[in-house]
C-alpha positions as a Python dict, from the first residue, in 0.01 Angstrom:
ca = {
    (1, 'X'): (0, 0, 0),
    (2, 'X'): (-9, 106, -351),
    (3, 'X'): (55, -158, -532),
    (4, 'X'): (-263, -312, -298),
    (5, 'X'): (-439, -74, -479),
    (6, 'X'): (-361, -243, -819),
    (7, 'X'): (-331, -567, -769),
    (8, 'X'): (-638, -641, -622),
    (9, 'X'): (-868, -509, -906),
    (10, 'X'): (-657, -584, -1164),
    (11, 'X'): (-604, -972, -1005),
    (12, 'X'): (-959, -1018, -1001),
    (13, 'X'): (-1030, -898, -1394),
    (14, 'X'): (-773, -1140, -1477),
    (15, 'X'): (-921, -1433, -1274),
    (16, 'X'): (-1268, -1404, -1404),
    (17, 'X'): (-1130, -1349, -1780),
    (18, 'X'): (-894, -1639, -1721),
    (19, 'X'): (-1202, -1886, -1595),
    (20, 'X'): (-1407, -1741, -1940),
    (21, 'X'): (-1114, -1767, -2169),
    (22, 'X'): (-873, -2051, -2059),
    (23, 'X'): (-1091, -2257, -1793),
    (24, 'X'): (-1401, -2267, -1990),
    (25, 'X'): (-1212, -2287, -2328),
    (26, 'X'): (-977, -2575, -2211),
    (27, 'X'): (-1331, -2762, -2134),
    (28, 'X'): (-1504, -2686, -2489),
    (29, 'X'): (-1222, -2815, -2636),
    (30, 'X'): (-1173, -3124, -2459),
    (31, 'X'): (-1548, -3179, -2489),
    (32, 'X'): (-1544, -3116, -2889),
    (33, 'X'): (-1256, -3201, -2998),
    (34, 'X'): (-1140, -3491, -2805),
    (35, 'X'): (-1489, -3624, -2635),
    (36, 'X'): (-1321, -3595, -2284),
    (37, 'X'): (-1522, -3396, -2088),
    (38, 'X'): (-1912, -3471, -1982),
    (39, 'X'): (-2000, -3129, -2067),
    (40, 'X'): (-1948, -2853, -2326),
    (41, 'X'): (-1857, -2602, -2063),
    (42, 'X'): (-1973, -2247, -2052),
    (43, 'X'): (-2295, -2400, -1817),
    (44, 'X'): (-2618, -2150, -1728),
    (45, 'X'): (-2741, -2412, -1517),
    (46, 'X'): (-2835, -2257, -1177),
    (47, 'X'): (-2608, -2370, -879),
    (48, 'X'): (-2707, -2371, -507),
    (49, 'X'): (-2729, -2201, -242),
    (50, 'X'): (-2867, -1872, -452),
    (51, 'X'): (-2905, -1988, -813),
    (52, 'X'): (-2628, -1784, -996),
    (53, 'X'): (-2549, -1935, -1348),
    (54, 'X'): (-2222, -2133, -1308),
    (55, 'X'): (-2013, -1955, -1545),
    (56, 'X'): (-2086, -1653, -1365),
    (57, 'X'): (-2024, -1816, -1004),
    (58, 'X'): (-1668, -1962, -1153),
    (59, 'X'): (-1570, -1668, -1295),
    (60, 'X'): (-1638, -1477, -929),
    (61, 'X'): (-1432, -1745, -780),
    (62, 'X'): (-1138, -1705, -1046),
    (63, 'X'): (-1152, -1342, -987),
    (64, 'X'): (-1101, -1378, -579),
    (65, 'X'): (-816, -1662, -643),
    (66, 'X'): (-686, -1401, -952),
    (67, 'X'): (-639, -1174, -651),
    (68, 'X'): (-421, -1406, -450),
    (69, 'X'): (-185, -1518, -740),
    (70, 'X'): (-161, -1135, -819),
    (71, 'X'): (-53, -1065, -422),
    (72, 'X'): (212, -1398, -467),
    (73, 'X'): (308, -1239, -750),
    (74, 'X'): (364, -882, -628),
    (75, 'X'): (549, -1080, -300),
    (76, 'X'): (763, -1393, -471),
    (77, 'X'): (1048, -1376, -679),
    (78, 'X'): (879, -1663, -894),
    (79, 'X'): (867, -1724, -1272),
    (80, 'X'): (493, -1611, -1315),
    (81, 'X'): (357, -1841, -1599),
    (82, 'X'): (524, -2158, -1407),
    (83, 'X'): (384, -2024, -1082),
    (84, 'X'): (44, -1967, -1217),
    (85, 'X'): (21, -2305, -1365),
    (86, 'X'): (116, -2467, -1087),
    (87, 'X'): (-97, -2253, -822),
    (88, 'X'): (-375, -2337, -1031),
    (89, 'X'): (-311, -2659, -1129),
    (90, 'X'): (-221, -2720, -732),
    (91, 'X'): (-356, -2500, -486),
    (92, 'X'): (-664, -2447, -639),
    (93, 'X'): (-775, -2795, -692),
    (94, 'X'): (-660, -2886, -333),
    (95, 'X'): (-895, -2641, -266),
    (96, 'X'): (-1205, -2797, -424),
    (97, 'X'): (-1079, -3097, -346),
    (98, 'X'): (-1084, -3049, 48),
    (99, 'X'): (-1241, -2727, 109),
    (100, 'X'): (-1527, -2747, -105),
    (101, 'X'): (-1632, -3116, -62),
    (102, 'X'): (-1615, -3045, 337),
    (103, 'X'): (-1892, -2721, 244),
    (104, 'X'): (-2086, -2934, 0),
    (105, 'X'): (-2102, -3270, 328),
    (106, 'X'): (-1912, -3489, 150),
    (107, 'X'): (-1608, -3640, 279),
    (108, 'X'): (-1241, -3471, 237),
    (109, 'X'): (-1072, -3528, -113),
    (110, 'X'): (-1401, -3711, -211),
    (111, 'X'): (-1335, -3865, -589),
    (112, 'X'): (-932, -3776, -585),
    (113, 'X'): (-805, -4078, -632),
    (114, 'X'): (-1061, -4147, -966),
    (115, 'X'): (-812, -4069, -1232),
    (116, 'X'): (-1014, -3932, -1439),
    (117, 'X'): (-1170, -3628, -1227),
    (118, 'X'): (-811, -3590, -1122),
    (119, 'X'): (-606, -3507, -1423),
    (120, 'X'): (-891, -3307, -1565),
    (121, 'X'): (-904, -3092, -1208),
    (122, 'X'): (-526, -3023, -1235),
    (123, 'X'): (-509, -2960, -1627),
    (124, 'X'): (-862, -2735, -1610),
    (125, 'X'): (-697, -2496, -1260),
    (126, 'X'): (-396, -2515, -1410),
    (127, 'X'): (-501, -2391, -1736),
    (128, 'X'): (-702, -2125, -1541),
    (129, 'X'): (-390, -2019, -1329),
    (130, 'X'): (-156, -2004, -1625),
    (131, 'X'): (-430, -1771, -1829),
    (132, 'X'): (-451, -1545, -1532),
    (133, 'X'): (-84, -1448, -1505),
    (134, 'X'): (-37, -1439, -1865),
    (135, 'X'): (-346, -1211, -1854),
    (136, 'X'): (-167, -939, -1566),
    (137, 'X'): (148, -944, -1764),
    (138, 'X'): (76, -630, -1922),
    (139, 'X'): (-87, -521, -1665),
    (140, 'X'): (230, -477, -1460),
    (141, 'X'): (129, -632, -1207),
    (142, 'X'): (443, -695, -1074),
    (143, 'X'): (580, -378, -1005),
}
């Protein structure tokens, strides 16, 4: 139950650093430097239902999924920066993909199979899962 007790906080300060640091940052720089992104990143706009600026509404959302790579981690014998990539890169966009279309009334996997929104989804969570693991490494999250 201990290690509960560190993972959890410690998961969720790496997820929301991760989303500022290697989400957001992964979208600047595809935005300036390579013109492949619609927008800059780091985004005050207001987002629904209560009006929270989006960077601060991603970055509570990294920090719940930084919990649950930090419990994967703390339970699976997995190479973490691998793992985190791929969690990210995989779980988390099936996530949007499904789960948060089906919340916003649009259908299931709505825009998966436009390339474009794809491989940016998957680079963008994976970038995000990969920063969050290499941000608990000294953490010791692991044990």
């Amino acid at each position: 139950m201990n290690h509960l007790k560190r993972a959890i906080p410690l998961g969720f300060l790496a997820g929301a650093l991760s989303v500022l640091i290697f989400h957001q940052g992964t979208v600047f720089l595809l935005h300036h430097l390579a013109g492949l992104m619609p927008t800059p990143g780091f985004s005050f706009r207001p987002v629904p239902p209560y009006g929270v600026p989006q960077l601060f509404s991603l970055m509570f959302w990294g920090g719940i999924w930084g919990i649950v790579i930090a419990l994967c981690l703390r339970l699976l014998p997995v190479p973490d920066l691998l793992f985190g990539f791929l969690f990210g890169a995989i779980v988390c966009s099936a996530f949007g993909w499904y789960v948060v279309t089906a919340m916003k009334g649009l259908p299931p996997f709505d825009g998966l199979w436009v390339f474009d929104r794809m491989w940016r989804a998957l680079l963008l969570n994976g970038a995000f899962g990969w920063g969050t693991v290499f941000l608990m490494r000294p953490m010791s999250i692991r044990g």
